[in-house]
Amino acid sequence: QKEVEQDPGPLSVPEGAIVSLNCTYSNSAFQYFMWYRQYSRKGPELLMYTYSSGNKEDGRFTAQVDKSSKYISLFIRDSQPSDSATYLCAMRENYGQNFVFGPGTRLSALP
Amino acid sequence: KAGVTQTPRYLIKTRGQQVTLSCSPISGHRSVSWYQQTPGQGLQFLFEYFSETQRNKGNFPGRFSGRQFSNSRSEMNVSTLELGDSALYLCASSTGTGTEGYTFGSGTRLTVV
């Protein structure tokens, strides 16, 4: 079992839909969480950075962390064709340690 | 503010050769992390440098090495290249204080033939 799992996708949604992207993990010591978006042939772009449990909102994006269930989510409201990309979650235990990445979920937001 | 710059963008090398990749982090950032990305394994951590010292190392063979200079620029070197080293190599920059996430460069795509 991998340390961080994601739904592999691809996930296809119509424009304007609400998208839910999810990660589960096995290491209960993880407390720093990130979400990245990666377009084809580009480096990952940081969307959200959160610490511990709770919600964080930034524009159309909401990150949710449930440490008791070892589960994090990224919600995208009013999805646009430009949201079509691979979404990666990443997490680490403490400052000074490396982030562990999930395998990514490919999203297609269709016009 | 300039982003993370990786050079070269593309490389083709022959098995057995060695290669050096370069990364210039965001100005003021002291931490540089290197990741290997392949379709099968995803993003795998290679190593992190902070203020010219290796702070963390992933589970890669000794053929993979790196260093960081006093201006925070970093290089990674792969010796005795194997076909399986073909990948996108990504460099990530941060302040190193743990208060924010990484900013990635566009990567160097290495093809070993």
Coordinates of C-alpha atoms in Angstrom, one line a residue:
Chain A
Q1 CA 0.0 0.0 0.0
K2 CA 1.4 3.4 -1.0
E3 CA 1.8 6.0 1.7
V4 CA -0.5 8.5 -0.1
E5 CA -3.3 7.4 -2.4
Q6 CA -5.5 9.3 -4.9
D7 CA -8.3 8.4 -7.2
P8 CA -6.5 7.9 -10.5
G9 CA -9.1 9.3 -12.7
P10 CA -9.5 10.5 -15.3
L11 CA -12.4 12.4 -13.9
S12 CA -14.6 14.2 -16.5
V13 CA -17.0 16.9 -15.4
P14 CA -19.1 19.5 -17.3
E15 CA -18.2 23.1 -17.1
G16 CA -19.7 24.8 -14.0
A17 CA -19.7 21.6 -11.9
I18 CA -18.3 21.3 -8.4
V19 CA -15.4 18.9 -8.4
S20 CA -14.2 16.9 -5.4
L21 CA -10.6 15.5 -5.5
N22 CA -9.5 13.3 -2.6
C23 CA -6.4 11.8 -1.0
T24 CA -6.1 9.2 1.7
Y25 CA -2.9 8.5 3.6
S26 CA -1.6 6.0 6.1
N27 CA 0.9 8.1 8.2
S28 CA -1.0 9.7 11.1
A29 CA 2.0 12.0 11.7
F30 CA 1.4 14.0 8.5
Q31 CA 0.3 17.5 9.5
Y32 CA 1.3 19.8 6.5
F33 CA -0.7 19.4 3.3
M34 CA -0.5 20.8 -0.2
W35 CA -2.5 20.6 -3.4
Y36 CA -0.8 21.2 -6.8
R37 CA -2.1 21.5 -10.3
Q38 CA 0.1 20.3 -13.1
Y39 CA -0.6 21.0 -16.8
S40 CA 0.9 18.7 -19.4
R41 CA 4.7 19.3 -19.9
K42 CA 4.8 21.9 -17.0
G43 CA 6.0 21.9 -13.5
P44 CA 3.4 21.6 -10.6
E45 CA 1.7 24.8 -9.5
L46 CA 0.9 25.3 -5.8
L47 CA -2.8 25.8 -5.2
M48 CA -3.3 25.4 -1.5
Y49 CA -1.0 24.9 1.6
T50 CA -2.6 23.9 4.9
Y51 CA -1.6 22.9 8.3
S52 CA -3.4 20.4 10.5
S53 CA -7.2 19.8 10.3
G54 CA -9.9 22.2 9.0
N55 CA -10.9 24.1 5.9
K56 CA -9.1 26.8 3.8
E57 CA -10.7 28.7 1.0
D58 CA -9.0 30.6 -1.8
G59 CA -11.3 31.8 -4.7
R60 CA -13.0 28.8 -6.3
F61 CA -10.8 26.3 -4.3
T62 CA -11.4 24.9 -0.9
A63 CA -9.0 22.5 0.8
Q64 CA -10.4 20.3 3.6
V65 CA -8.3 18.2 6.0
D66 CA -9.7 15.5 8.3
K67 CA -6.8 14.1 10.2
S68 CA -8.9 11.7 12.2
S69 CA -9.9 9.9 9.0
K70 CA -6.5 10.5 7.3
Y71 CA -8.3 12.1 4.4
I72 CA -7.9 15.4 2.5
S73 CA -10.0 16.9 -0.2
L74 CA -9.8 19.7 -2.7
F75 CA -13.1 21.2 -4.0
I76 CA -13.3 23.2 -7.1
R77 CA -16.4 25.3 -7.6
D78 CA -17.7 26.4 -11.1
S79 CA -15.2 24.3 -12.9
Q80 CA -13.7 25.7 -16.1
P81 CA -12.0 24.1 -19.1
S82 CA -8.8 25.7 -17.9
D83 CA -9.0 23.5 -14.7
S84 CA -8.3 20.5 -16.9
A85 CA -5.0 19.2 -15.5
T86 CA -3.5 16.6 -13.1
Y87 CA -4.1 17.4 -9.4
L88 CA -1.5 16.2 -6.9
C89 CA -1.7 16.1 -3.2
A90 CA 1.4 16.2 -1.0
M91 CA 2.0 16.0 2.7
R92 CA 4.8 15.8 5.3
E93 CA 5.2 15.3 9.1
N94 CA 7.3 18.3 10.1
Y95 CA 9.2 21.3 8.9
G96 CA 12.5 20.1 7.6
Q97 CA 11.2 16.9 6.2
N98 CA 10.4 16.2 2.6
F99 CA 6.8 16.2 1.1
V100 CA 5.4 12.9 -0.1
F101 CA 3.3 13.2 -3.2
G102 CA 0.2 11.2 -4.3
P103 CA 0.1 9.8 -7.8
G104 CA -2.3 12.4 -9.1
T105 CA -5.8 12.6 -10.4
R106 CA -6.4 13.7 -14.0
L107 CA -9.3 16.1 -14.4
S108 CA -11.1 17.0 -17.6
A109 CA -13.6 19.9 -17.3
L110 CA -15.6 19.8 -20.5
P111 CA -17.1 23.0 -22.1
Chain B
K1 CA 9.6 38.3 -9.0
A2 CA 11.4 35.7 -11.1
G3 CA 10.3 32.1 -10.7
V4 CA 12.4 28.9 -10.4
T5 CA 14.6 28.4 -13.4
Q6 CA 15.8 25.0 -14.5
T7 CA 18.3 24.4 -17.3
P8 CA 18.4 22.8 -19.7
R9 CA 14.7 22.1 -20.5
Y10 CA 15.5 19.0 -22.5
L11 CA 18.4 16.6 -22.6
I12 CA 19.1 13.4 -24.6
K13 CA 22.0 11.3 -23.2
T14 CA 23.4 7.8 -23.9
R15 CA 23.5 5.0 -21.4
G16 CA 26.6 5.2 -19.3
Q17 CA 27.1 9.0 -19.6
Q18 CA 26.7 11.4 -16.8
V19 CA 24.5 14.6 -16.7
T20 CA 24.3 17.7 -14.6
L21 CA 21.1 19.7 -14.2
S22 CA 20.9 23.2 -12.8
C23 CA 18.3 25.0 -10.7
S24 CA 18.1 28.7 -9.7
P25 CA 15.6 29.2 -6.9
I26 CA 13.5 32.2 -6.2
S27 CA 15.6 35.1 -4.9
G28 CA 15.7 34.9 -1.1
H29 CA 14.8 31.2 -1.0
R30 CA 17.4 29.0 0.7
S31 CA 15.9 25.6 0.3
V32 CA 16.0 23.6 -3.0
S33 CA 14.4 20.2 -3.3
W34 CA 14.8 17.8 -6.2
Y35 CA 12.1 15.3 -7.4
Q36 CA 12.0 12.8 -10.2
Q37 CA 8.7 12.4 -12.0
T38 CA 7.8 9.3 -14.1
P39 CA 4.4 8.1 -15.3
G40 CA 4.8 4.9 -13.3
Q41 CA 6.2 6.2 -10.0
G42 CA 4.9 9.8 -9.9
L43 CA 7.0 12.3 -8.0
Q44 CA 9.8 10.7 -6.0
F45 CA 11.9 12.8 -3.6
L46 CA 15.7 12.9 -4.4
F47 CA 17.2 15.3 -1.9
E48 CA 16.9 18.7 -0.3
Y49 CA 19.6 21.3 0.2
F50 CA 19.3 24.2 2.7
S51 CA 22.0 26.7 3.1
E52 CA 24.5 24.6 1.1
T53 CA 23.9 21.5 3.3
Q54 CA 22.0 18.4 2.4
R55 CA 19.1 18.3 4.8
N56 CA 17.2 15.2 3.5
K57 CA 17.8 12.4 1.1
G58 CA 15.4 10.0 -0.6
N59 CA 15.9 6.4 -1.6
F60 CA 17.9 6.8 -4.7
P61 CA 21.3 5.1 -5.5
G62 CA 24.5 7.0 -5.0
R63 CA 24.7 7.7 -8.7
F64 CA 22.4 10.6 -7.9
S65 CA 24.1 13.5 -6.2
G66 CA 23.6 17.1 -5.7
R67 CA 25.1 20.3 -4.3
Q68 CA 24.1 23.8 -3.4
F69 CA 26.2 26.9 -3.8
S70 CA 26.4 30.0 -1.6
N71 CA 23.9 31.9 -3.9
S72 CA 21.4 29.0 -3.3
R73 CA 21.6 27.8 -6.9
S74 CA 21.7 24.0 -7.0
E75 CA 22.9 21.3 -9.3
M76 CA 22.1 17.6 -9.4
N77 CA 24.3 15.1 -11.1
V78 CA 23.5 11.6 -12.4
S79 CA 26.4 9.4 -13.2
T80 CA 26.4 6.2 -15.3
L81 CA 23.0 6.8 -16.8
E82 CA 20.5 4.0 -17.1
L83 CA 17.5 3.8 -19.4
G84 CA 15.3 3.9 -16.3
D85 CA 16.7 7.4 -15.4
S86 CA 14.6 8.9 -18.2
A87 CA 12.2 11.2 -16.4
L88 CA 11.2 14.8 -15.7
Y89 CA 13.5 16.2 -13.0
L90 CA 11.8 18.9 -11.0
C91 CA 13.4 21.4 -8.7
A92 CA 11.4 23.1 -5.9
S93 CA 12.3 26.2 -4.1
S94 CA 11.1 27.5 -0.7
T95 CA 12.3 29.7 2.1
G96 CA 13.0 26.6 4.2
T97 CA 11.2 27.9 7.2
G98 CA 8.2 25.6 6.8
T99 CA 5.7 28.4 6.5
E100 CA 4.8 27.9 2.9
G101 CA 4.7 25.3 0.2
Y102 CA 7.2 24.7 -2.6
T103 CA 7.4 26.6 -5.9
F104 CA 8.4 24.3 -8.7
G105 CA 10.4 25.0 -11.9
S106 CA 9.2 23.7 -15.3
G107 CA 11.6 20.8 -15.0
T108 CA 14.3 19.2 -17.1
R109 CA 13.2 16.3 -19.3
L110 CA 15.9 13.8 -19.5
T111 CA 15.8 11.0 -22.1
V112 CA 18.4 8.2 -21.9
V113 CA 18.9 6.2 -25.1

